[in-house]
Amino acid sequence: MMPKILLVNPPIYDFAAYDFWLKPYGMLTVAGYLRGKADFMLFDYLDRLHPFMAEQKGLESDRWGRGRFYGKRVPKPKTLSAIPRYYRRFGLPRDIFKSFLKREGPFDFAFVQTTMTYWYEGVQEVIEDIRRVRPQAKIILGGNYVMLCSGHAEKLGADFLVEGTNLEPLWKYLGVSPDPKQPALWEVYNKLSVGVLKLSDGCPFNCTYCSVPQVYGRFKSRPLERSLAELKILCSLGVENIAFYDDALLFEAEKCFMPFLNEVLRQNIKVNPPHIRRINLHTPNAFNARFITQGLAELMVRAGFKTFYLGFESASLQWQQCTGSKVLCDELAQAVSRLISAGAEPGNITAYQIIGHPHTGAGELEATMRFVNSLGIRGMLADFSPIPGTPDGEYCRRWVNMDEPLLHNKTAFPILLLGFGEVNRLKELQRQLNSTVVG
Ligand code: B12
Ligand code: SF4
């Protein structure tokens, strides 16, 4: 008999959360390797197409499939009491999950997705409920929080943790052998309008604030055939918007990204039914301006990219050099001009700029914001989240207890460093600057 596996994407406890193309992609990838070898059921607390969401007001998607989550105010944890913002639980109500567990169980295993390190309270809630209603299910955690804070995650009471990218121990634990050619298990959703793809793993840079190099190692492309098969599955399910989760999407583009886009165009892969429209592609995880050639910009626009997020962080050369030199000012300016001449709308091009990083002063950030605005594109303040094990995260131990993941919270850290008033002033300035951007 095939094992019965429950997949759970937990609710989020945070000051803010927004569905910026969020999907439990690591868990769906692992489930995909077991396609046909296990019986799967999904409970995604963040699924905005769940029937409960249709009854709520103000949660409609924007034109690219993003939108607000259902949320309720909850007491703030003591650790975050100094932060003058409301704390909320985002996602479907807990009772819906409990009824689901009673109705659909028993399960042999429960996979639980973990994402931001400071979102572990949602994971804790899910473990509690599974233990109470389905005590015989073996609970398995995987994802970013487990990889970055394994010592902390061990205390949540799961049965098994996937602590790295090597999945061999997991296959042994499950007693099932995987099929690595299989794409992610998207068909486990009843209804889907947004999907995710990842064409590669790792990154060739070594930015001092980022955990990717230490977790994923050197850059490696994923097999093209598998990525194309996954895109076709997404299209057959009626997905209209697809976000790329790659960390270095454009690195060595001629080996992976360009062949992928050329195939998409050659095979004319579109949504199903085909008369609806073309799929819209997005890069919320940012790509590197350095690698945008004119030809690549044109190919991206032709293949269906609609929103373009560029990782910029700071216009200060000194800051760029001491954090890893991933991109310089003239490279951003050149990328923007290439994207615009390829047909991208300036209002759909956004540069991320880091706020609350321990080596960025407010004056320097203001200069960065004005530089980005001078290019005619939007800026977005990316609140700094200190990550344990990275040089910059370790440096932050002088301000916060890095062994408590709640203190990695991206809303909290900039406020602790710069003050609430200063953070608000900078965010207001960003709004004003963006209001001048055309399109
Ligand atoms: C995509 C992404 C996003 C997306 C959203 C993702 C989401 N679903 O929530 C967007 C762009 C919105 C985003 C935003 C941010 N992000 Co981000 N993001 C990522 C990224 C690239 C992938 C995360 C992911 O989905 N991984 C899952 C998939 C892609 O992983 P996989 O390799 O296929 O997984 C394998 C194994 O890990 C394992 N596995 C993974 N999951 C599971 C689950 C189970 C059950 C099992 C069994 C196995 C398993 O199996 C897989 C197969 O080998 C990571 C970096 C990275 N490469 O991991 C950063 C990362 C998670 N983000 C990070 C940061 C800093 C942020 C921001 C704070 C940036 C900012 N300042 O705005 C914001 C925070 C958003 C918020 N609301 O708080 C940090 C982590 C911070 C932290 N403290 O946890 C990371 C690690 C990047 C970094 N700089 O180091 N992010
Ligand atoms: S380029 Fe991006 S993914 Fe790579 S190390 Fe720097 S921040 Fe991380």
Coordinates of C-alpha atoms and ligand atoms in Angstrom, one line a residue:
M1 CA 0.0 0.0 0.0
M2 CA 1.2 3.5 -0.8
P3 CA 1.9 5.8 2.2
K4 CA -0.6 8.6 2.8
I5 CA 1.2 11.9 3.1
L6 CA -0.4 15.2 4.3
L7 CA 1.3 18.4 3.0
V8 CA 0.9 21.5 5.1
N9 CA 1.8 25.1 4.5
P10 CA 1.4 26.8 7.9
P11 CA -0.1 30.2 8.8
I12 CA 2.1 33.2 9.3
Y13 CA 2.5 35.1 12.5
D14 CA 4.0 38.5 11.7
F15 CA 3.5 42.3 11.7
A16 CA 2.7 42.1 8.0
A17 CA 2.3 39.6 5.3
Y18 CA 1.3 39.8 1.7
D19 CA 0.8 37.2 -1.0
F20 CA 3.7 38.2 -3.2
W21 CA 3.5 35.0 -5.2
L22 CA 4.1 32.8 -2.1
K23 CA 3.9 29.1 -2.6
P24 CA 5.4 26.2 -0.5
Y25 CA 7.7 25.3 -3.4
G26 CA 10.3 23.2 -1.5
M27 CA 7.6 20.9 -0.2
L28 CA 5.9 20.6 -3.6
T29 CA 9.2 19.8 -5.1
V30 CA 9.9 17.0 -2.7
A31 CA 6.3 15.7 -3.1
G32 CA 6.8 15.8 -6.9
Y33 CA 9.8 13.4 -6.6
L34 CA 7.3 10.9 -5.0
R35 CA 4.6 11.4 -7.6
G36 CA 2.7 8.1 -8.1
K37 CA 4.4 6.6 -5.0
A38 CA 2.3 8.1 -2.3
D39 CA -1.2 9.4 -1.7
F40 CA -1.0 13.1 -1.2
M41 CA -3.4 15.6 0.4
L42 CA -2.7 19.3 0.8
F43 CA -3.7 21.9 3.4
D44 CA -2.3 25.3 2.4
Y45 CA -3.2 27.9 5.1
L46 CA -2.1 30.6 2.6
D47 CA -4.2 29.5 -0.4
R48 CA -6.2 32.6 -1.3
L49 CA -8.3 30.5 -3.7
H50 CA -9.7 28.4 -0.8
P51 CA -13.5 28.6 -0.7
F52 CA -13.3 30.4 2.8
M53 CA -11.4 33.3 1.2
A54 CA -14.1 33.9 -1.4
E55 CA -16.4 34.9 1.4
Q56 CA -14.0 37.5 2.7
K57 CA -13.8 41.1 1.5
G58 CA -10.8 43.0 0.2
L59 CA -8.7 39.9 -0.6
E60 CA -9.0 40.1 -4.4
S61 CA -5.9 39.5 -6.5
D62 CA -4.2 42.3 -8.4
R63 CA -3.7 41.9 -12.1
W64 CA -0.6 39.8 -11.5
G65 CA -2.2 37.4 -9.0
R66 CA -0.9 39.0 -5.8
G67 CA -3.1 40.0 -2.9
R68 CA -3.8 40.3 0.8
F69 CA -4.1 37.4 3.2
Y70 CA -7.0 36.9 5.6
G71 CA -5.6 38.0 9.0
K72 CA -6.6 38.5 12.6
R73 CA -4.8 40.5 15.3
V74 CA -3.1 38.3 18.0
P75 CA -1.0 39.2 21.1
K76 CA 2.5 40.1 20.3
P77 CA 5.2 37.8 21.7
K78 CA 7.1 39.3 24.6
T79 CA 10.4 39.3 22.6
L80 CA 8.9 41.8 20.1
S81 CA 7.1 44.0 22.7
A82 CA 9.3 47.0 21.8
I83 CA 8.0 47.1 18.3
P84 CA 5.1 49.6 18.1
R85 CA 3.1 47.6 15.4
Y86 CA 0.1 45.2 15.6
Y87 CA 0.9 41.5 15.4
R88 CA -1.3 39.2 13.3
R89 CA -1.9 35.7 12.4
F90 CA -2.3 35.4 8.6
G91 CA -4.0 32.5 6.8
L92 CA -7.1 30.3 7.1
P93 CA -8.7 29.9 10.5
R94 CA -7.4 27.1 12.7
D95 CA -10.7 25.3 13.0
I96 CA -10.8 24.6 9.2
F97 CA -7.5 22.6 9.6
K98 CA -8.8 20.7 12.6
S99 CA -11.9 19.6 10.7
F100 CA -9.8 18.7 7.7
L101 CA -7.6 16.5 9.9
K102 CA -10.6 14.7 11.4
R103 CA -12.3 14.3 8.0
E104 CA -9.3 13.3 5.8
G105 CA -7.1 11.3 8.2
P106 CA -5.4 9.1 9.3
F107 CA -2.0 9.9 7.6
D108 CA 1.3 8.1 7.7
F109 CA 3.4 11.2 7.3
A110 CA 2.8 15.0 7.5
F111 CA 5.2 17.3 5.6
V112 CA 5.3 20.8 7.0
Q113 CA 6.8 23.6 5.0
T114 CA 9.0 26.1 6.9
T115 CA 9.9 29.5 5.3
M116 CA 11.2 32.6 7.1
T117 CA 13.1 31.7 10.3
Y118 CA 10.9 34.2 12.2
W119 CA 7.6 32.5 11.1
Y120 CA 8.2 29.4 13.3
E121 CA 5.1 30.1 15.5
G122 CA 2.9 28.9 12.6
V123 CA 4.9 25.7 12.3
Q124 CA 4.5 25.2 16.0
E125 CA 0.7 25.6 15.7
V126 CA 0.5 23.0 12.9
I127 CA 2.6 20.5 14.9
E128 CA 0.3 20.9 17.9
D129 CA -2.9 20.3 15.9
I130 CA -1.5 17.3 14.1
R131 CA -0.3 15.8 17.3
R132 CA -3.7 16.3 19.0
V133 CA -5.9 15.1 16.2
R134 CA -3.7 12.6 14.3
P135 CA -1.0 11.5 16.9
Q136 CA 0.1 8.5 14.7
A137 CA 1.3 10.7 11.8
K138 CA 5.1 11.2 11.6
I139 CA 5.8 14.9 11.2
I140 CA 8.6 16.0 8.8
L141 CA 9.8 19.5 8.6
G142 CA 11.8 21.0 5.7
G143 CA 12.7 24.4 4.3
N144 CA 14.6 27.6 5.2
Y145 CA 13.9 27.8 8.9
V146 CA 15.0 24.2 9.5
M147 CA 18.1 24.7 7.4
L148 CA 19.2 27.9 9.1
C149 CA 18.0 27.2 12.7
S150 CA 18.1 23.4 13.0
G151 CA 18.9 23.5 16.7
H152 CA 15.9 25.7 17.4
A153 CA 13.7 23.6 15.1
E154 CA 14.5 20.4 16.9
K155 CA 12.7 21.7 19.9
L156 CA 9.4 22.0 18.1
G157 CA 8.7 18.3 18.5
A158 CA 8.6 17.1 14.9
D159 CA 9.8 13.5 14.2
F160 CA 12.2 14.2 11.3
L161 CA 14.0 17.3 10.0
V162 CA 15.4 17.9 6.5
E163 CA 18.3 20.0 7.5
G164 CA 20.1 20.4 4.2
T165 CA 19.8 19.9 0.5
N166 CA 20.7 16.2 0.6
L167 CA 17.4 14.3 0.6
E168 CA 18.8 10.8 1.0
P169 CA 18.1 10.6 4.7
L170 CA 14.5 11.6 4.0
W171 CA 14.0 8.8 1.4
K172 CA 15.4 6.3 3.9
Y173 CA 13.1 7.5 6.6
L174 CA 10.0 7.3 4.3
G175 CA 11.1 4.0 2.9
V176 CA 10.2 5.2 -0.6
S177 CA 12.6 5.8 -3.5
P178 CA 12.2 9.1 -5.4
D179 CA 12.0 9.8 -9.1
P180 CA 14.2 12.9 -9.5
K181 CA 13.0 13.5 -13.0
Q182 CA 9.5 14.5 -11.8
P183 CA 8.5 18.1 -11.5
A184 CA 6.8 19.6 -8.4
L185 CA 3.3 18.3 -7.4
W186 CA 1.2 21.3 -8.5
E187 CA -1.9 19.1 -9.3
V188 CA -2.4 18.7 -5.5
Y189 CA -4.1 22.1 -5.5
N190 CA -7.9 22.0 -6.4
K191 CA -7.6 25.4 -8.0
L192 CA -4.5 27.3 -9.0
S193 CA -3.8 30.7 -10.6
V194 CA -0.2 31.3 -9.5
G195 CA 2.7 29.0 -9.9
V196 CA 6.5 29.0 -9.2
L197 CA 9.5 27.8 -11.2
K198 CA 13.2 27.5 -10.2
L199 CA 15.6 26.8 -13.0
S200 CA 18.7 26.6 -10.9
D201 CA 20.1 26.3 -7.4
G202 CA 22.8 28.4 -5.6
C203 CA 24.6 31.6 -6.5
P204 CA 28.1 32.5 -7.5
F205 CA 28.3 35.6 -5.3
N206 CA 29.0 35.8 -1.6
C207 CA 27.0 38.7 -0.2
T208 CA 27.7 39.1 3.5
Y209 CA 24.0 39.4 4.4
C210 CA 22.8 36.3 2.5
S211 CA 22.6 32.6 3.5
V212 CA 22.3 31.2 -0.1
P213 CA 26.0 30.5 -0.8
Q214 CA 26.5 28.6 2.5
V215 CA 23.3 26.5 2.1
Y216 CA 23.2 25.8 -1.6
G217 CA 26.9 26.0 -2.6
R218 CA 28.0 26.7 -6.1
F219 CA 25.5 27.6 -8.9
K220 CA 24.0 24.7 -10.7
S221 CA 21.3 24.6 -13.4
R222 CA 18.3 22.2 -13.0
P223 CA 17.5 19.9 -15.9
L224 CA 15.8 21.9 -18.7
E225 CA 13.4 19.1 -19.6
R226 CA 12.1 19.0 -16.1
S227 CA 11.6 22.7 -15.9
L228 CA 9.7 22.7 -19.2
A229 CA 7.5 19.8 -18.1
E230 CA 6.7 21.7 -14.9
L231 CA 5.7 24.8 -16.9
K232 CA 3.4 22.6 -19.0
I233 CA 1.8 21.2 -15.8
L234 CA 1.3 24.7 -14.5
C235 CA -0.3 25.8 -17.8
S236 CA -2.6 22.8 -17.9
L237 CA -3.9 23.7 -14.5
G238 CA -4.8 27.2 -15.7
V239 CA -2.1 29.2 -14.1
E240 CA -1.7 32.7 -15.4
N241 CA 1.1 34.1 -13.3
I242 CA 4.5 32.4 -12.6
A243 CA 7.1 33.7 -10.3
F244 CA 10.8 32.5 -10.5
Y245 CA 12.4 31.7 -7.2
D246 CA 15.9 31.4 -8.5
D247 CA 18.7 33.2 -6.6
A248 CA 20.9 33.8 -9.7
L249 CA 18.3 33.5 -12.6
L250 CA 20.5 35.3 -15.1
F251 CA 23.9 33.8 -14.2
E252 CA 25.3 31.9 -17.2
A253 CA 22.0 32.7 -19.0
E254 CA 23.2 31.1 -22.2
K255 CA 23.3 27.7 -20.5
C256 CA 19.9 27.5 -18.8
F257 CA 17.7 30.6 -18.8
M258 CA 17.9 31.5 -22.5
P259 CA 17.4 27.9 -23.7
F260 CA 14.4 27.7 -21.4
L261 CA 12.8 30.9 -22.8
N262 CA 13.7 30.0 -26.4
E263 CA 11.9 26.7 -25.9
V264 CA 8.9 28.4 -24.3
L265 CA 8.6 30.6 -27.4
R266 CA 9.4 27.8 -29.9
Q267 CA 6.8 25.5 -28.4
N268 CA 4.4 28.4 -27.9
I269 CA 3.6 27.3 -24.3
K270 CA 0.5 29.1 -23.1
V271 CA -2.2 28.8 -20.5
N272 CA -5.0 26.3 -20.9
P273 CA -7.4 26.9 -22.6
P274 CA -5.2 28.4 -25.2
H275 CA -7.5 31.3 -26.2
I276 CA -7.2 33.0 -22.8
R277 CA -3.9 34.7 -23.0
R278 CA -0.2 34.4 -22.5
I279 CA 1.3 33.5 -19.1
N280 CA 2.8 36.4 -17.2
L281 CA 6.3 35.8 -15.7
H282 CA 7.7 37.6 -12.7
T283 CA 11.0 37.9 -10.8
P284 CA 10.1 38.7 -7.1
N285 CA 13.3 37.2 -5.8
A286 CA 15.3 39.8 -7.8
F287 CA 17.8 39.3 -10.6
N288 CA 21.2 40.7 -11.1
A289 CA 21.4 43.8 -13.3
R290 CA 25.0 43.0 -14.3
F291 CA 23.8 40.1 -16.5
I292 CA 21.1 41.9 -18.6
T293 CA 22.3 42.2 -22.2
Q294 CA 20.1 43.9 -24.8
G295 CA 19.3 40.5 -26.3
L296 CA 18.4 39.0 -23.0
A297 CA 16.1 41.9 -22.1
E298 CA 14.3 41.5 -25.4
L299 CA 14.0 37.7 -25.0
M300 CA 12.5 38.2 -21.5
V301 CA 9.9 40.6 -22.7
R302 CA 9.0 38.4 -25.6
A303 CA 8.6 35.4 -23.5
G304 CA 6.1 37.1 -21.2
F305 CA 8.0 38.8 -18.3
K306 CA 5.8 41.5 -16.9
T307 CA 7.4 42.6 -13.6
F308 CA 11.1 43.0 -13.1
Y309 CA 12.7 43.2 -9.7
L310 CA 16.4 44.0 -9.5
G311 CA 18.5 43.5 -6.4
F312 CA 20.3 46.8 -5.8
E313 CA 20.5 47.4 -2.1
S314 CA 22.7 50.5 -2.0
A315 CA 24.2 53.1 -4.3
S316 CA 27.3 53.5 -2.1
L317 CA 30.3 52.0 -3.7
Q318 CA 31.9 51.4 -0.3
W319 CA 28.9 49.4 0.8
Q320 CA 28.8 47.5 -2.4
Q321 CA 32.4 46.6 -2.1
C322 CA 32.3 45.5 1.5
T323 CA 29.2 43.3 1.1
G324 CA 30.3 41.4 -2.0
S325 CA 30.1 43.7 -5.1
K326 CA 27.1 42.0 -6.6
V327 CA 26.0 45.0 -8.6
L328 CA 27.3 48.6 -9.2
C329 CA 25.3 51.8 -10.0
D330 CA 26.2 52.0 -13.7
E331 CA 25.2 48.4 -14.1
L332 CA 21.7 49.1 -12.7
A333 CA 21.4 52.2 -14.9
Q334 CA 22.4 50.2 -18.0
A335 CA 20.0 47.3 -17.2
V336 CA 17.1 49.7 -16.8
S337 CA 17.7 51.4 -20.1
R338 CA 18.0 48.0 -21.8
L339 CA 14.8 46.7 -20.2
I340 CA 12.9 49.8 -21.2
S341 CA 14.1 49.8 -24.8
A342 CA 13.1 46.1 -24.9
G343 CA 9.5 47.2 -24.1
A344 CA 9.3 46.8 -20.3
E345 CA 7.1 49.3 -18.6
P346 CA 9.2 51.6 -16.3
G347 CA 6.4 51.3 -13.6
N348 CA 6.9 47.5 -13.6
I349 CA 10.6 47.8 -13.0
T350 CA 11.6 47.9 -9.3
A351 CA 14.9 48.1 -7.5
Y352 CA 15.2 46.6 -4.0
Q353 CA 17.1 48.8 -1.5
I354 CA 18.1 47.5 1.8
I355 CA 16.8 49.3 4.9
G356 CA 18.1 48.6 8.5
H357 CA 21.3 47.0 7.4
P358 CA 23.9 47.6 10.1
H359 CA 26.3 49.3 7.7
T360 CA 23.8 51.5 5.9
G361 CA 23.1 55.0 7.3
A362 CA 19.8 56.8 6.7
G363 CA 21.6 59.5 4.5
E364 CA 23.1 56.8 2.4
L365 CA 19.8 55.1 1.9
E366 CA 18.1 58.4 0.9
A367 CA 20.8 58.9 -1.7
T368 CA 20.2 55.3 -3.0
M369 CA 16.4 56.0 -3.2
R370 CA 17.0 59.2 -5.2
F371 CA 19.4 57.5 -7.5
V372 CA 16.9 54.7 -8.3
N373 CA 14.2 57.3 -8.8
S374 CA 16.4 59.3 -11.2
L375 CA 16.3 56.2 -13.4
G376 CA 12.5 56.5 -13.8
I377 CA 11.8 53.2 -12.0
R378 CA 10.2 52.2 -8.7
G379 CA 12.1 51.6 -5.5
M380 CA 11.1 49.2 -2.8
L381 CA 12.6 49.2 0.6
A382 CA 13.7 45.7 1.5
D383 CA 13.7 45.5 5.3
F384 CA 16.9 43.8 6.5
S385 CA 16.5 40.4 8.2
P386 CA 19.7 39.4 10.1
I387 CA 20.4 35.7 9.2
P388 CA 22.4 33.5 11.6
G389 CA 25.6 32.1 10.2
T390 CA 26.1 35.0 7.7
P391 CA 28.8 37.6 8.5
D392 CA 26.2 40.5 8.8
G393 CA 23.8 38.4 10.8
E394 CA 26.5 37.4 13.3
Y395 CA 27.5 41.1 13.6
C396 CA 23.9 41.8 14.7
R397 CA 24.4 39.8 17.9
R398 CA 25.5 43.1 19.4
W399 CA 21.8 44.3 19.1
V400 CA 19.7 41.2 19.3
N401 CA 19.7 37.6 20.5
M402 CA 20.2 35.8 17.2
D403 CA 19.4 32.5 18.8
E404 CA 15.8 33.7 19.1
P405 CA 14.5 33.5 15.4
L406 CA 11.6 36.0 16.2
L407 CA 14.4 38.6 16.4
H408 CA 15.3 38.0 12.7
N409 CA 12.0 39.6 11.9
K410 CA 12.4 42.0 8.9
T411 CA 9.9 44.6 10.4
A412 CA 11.5 44.5 13.8
F413 CA 15.2 44.8 13.0
P414 CA 15.2 48.1 11.1
I415 CA 13.0 49.6 13.8
L416 CA 15.3 48.4 16.6
L417 CA 18.3 49.9 14.7
L418 CA 17.0 53.1 13.2
G419 CA 13.9 53.9 15.4
F420 CA 10.2 53.7 14.4
G421 CA 10.0 57.4 13.4
E422 CA 13.0 57.2 11.1
V423 CA 11.8 54.0 9.4
N424 CA 8.4 55.6 8.8
R425 CA 10.0 58.8 7.4
L426 CA 12.1 56.7 4.9
K427 CA 9.0 54.7 3.8
E428 CA 7.0 57.8 3.3
L429 CA 9.8 59.3 1.2
Q430 CA 9.8 56.1 -0.9
R431 CA 6.1 56.5 -1.5
Q432 CA 6.6 60.1 -2.6
L433 CA 9.4 59.1 -5.0
N434 CA 7.4 56.3 -6.4
S435 CA 4.4 58.6 -7.1
T436 CA 6.6 60.4 -9.7
V437 CA 7.3 57.2 -11.7
V438 CA 5.3 57.0 -14.9
G439 CA 3.4 53.8 -15.9
Ligands
B12_1 C1 11.5 32.7 -3.0 C2 12.0 33.5 -1.8 C3 11.2 34.6 -1.4 C4 9.9 34.9 -1.9 C5 8.7 34.3 -1.1 C6 9.0 32.9 -0.7 C7 7.8 32.3 0.2 N1 7.2 31.2 -0.2 O1 7.5 32.8 1.2 C8 9.9 36.5 -1.7 C9 10.5 37.1 -2.9 C10 8.5 37.1 -1.5 C11 10.8 36.6 -0.5 C12 10.7 37.6 0.4 C13 11.6 37.7 1.4 N2 12.7 37.0 1.6 CO1 13.1 35.4 0.7 N3 13.7 33.9 -0.2 C14 13.2 33.2 -1.2 C15 14.2 32.0 -1.5 C16 14.9 32.4 -2.8 C17 13.5 30.6 -1.7 C18 12.6 30.2 -0.5 C19 11.9 29.0 -0.9 O2 10.7 29.0 -1.2 N4 12.6 27.8 -0.8 C20 12.0 26.5 -1.1 C21 12.6 25.9 -2.4 C22 12.9 26.9 -3.4 O3 13.8 25.3 -2.0 P1 14.4 24.0 -2.6 O4 15.8 24.3 -2.8 O5 13.6 23.4 -3.7 O6 14.1 23.0 -1.4 C23 14.9 21.8 -1.2 C24 15.2 21.5 0.2 O7 15.5 22.7 0.9 C25 14.1 20.8 0.8 N5 12.8 21.4 1.3 C26 12.5 22.7 1.2 N6 11.3 22.9 1.8 C27 10.9 21.7 2.2 C28 9.7 21.3 2.9 C29 9.5 20.0 3.3 C30 8.3 19.6 4.0 C31 10.5 19.0 3.0 C32 10.3 17.7 3.4 C33 11.7 19.4 2.3 C34 11.9 20.7 1.9 O8 13.8 20.0 -0.3 C35 13.9 20.7 -1.5 C36 14.5 19.8 -2.6 O9 15.9 19.6 -2.5 C37 15.2 32.0 -0.3 C38 16.6 31.7 -0.7 C39 16.7 30.2 -1.0 N7 17.4 29.9 -2.1 O10 16.2 29.3 -0.3 C40 15.0 33.4 0.2 C41 15.1 33.6 1.7 C42 14.2 32.6 2.4 N8 14.5 34.9 1.9 C43 15.0 35.7 2.8 C44 14.7 37.0 3.0 C45 15.7 37.8 3.8 C46 13.6 37.6 2.5 C47 13.0 39.0 2.9 C48 13.1 39.4 4.3 C49 13.7 40.0 1.9 C50 13.3 41.4 2.2 N9 14.0 42.1 3.0 O11 12.2 41.8 1.7 C51 11.5 38.9 2.4 C52 10.6 38.5 3.6 C53 9.2 38.3 3.2 C54 8.3 38.4 4.4 N10 7.0 38.6 4.2 O12 8.7 38.4 5.6 C55 16.2 34.9 3.5 C56 15.8 34.3 4.8 C57 15.4 35.2 5.9 C58 15.0 34.5 7.2 N11 15.3 35.2 8.3 O13 14.5 33.5 7.2 C59 16.5 33.8 2.4 C60 17.1 32.5 2.9 C61 17.5 34.5 1.4 C62 18.7 35.1 2.1 N12 18.9 36.4 1.9 O14 19.5 34.4 2.7 N13 11.6 35.5 -0.5
SF4_2 S1 23.7 37.7 -5.3 FE1 21.7 37.4 -4.2 S2 21.5 35.2 -3.8 FE2 23.7 35.6 -4.4 S3 24.8 35.8 -2.5 FE3 24.2 37.9 -3.1 S4 22.1 38.3 -2.2 FE4 22.6 36.1 -2.0

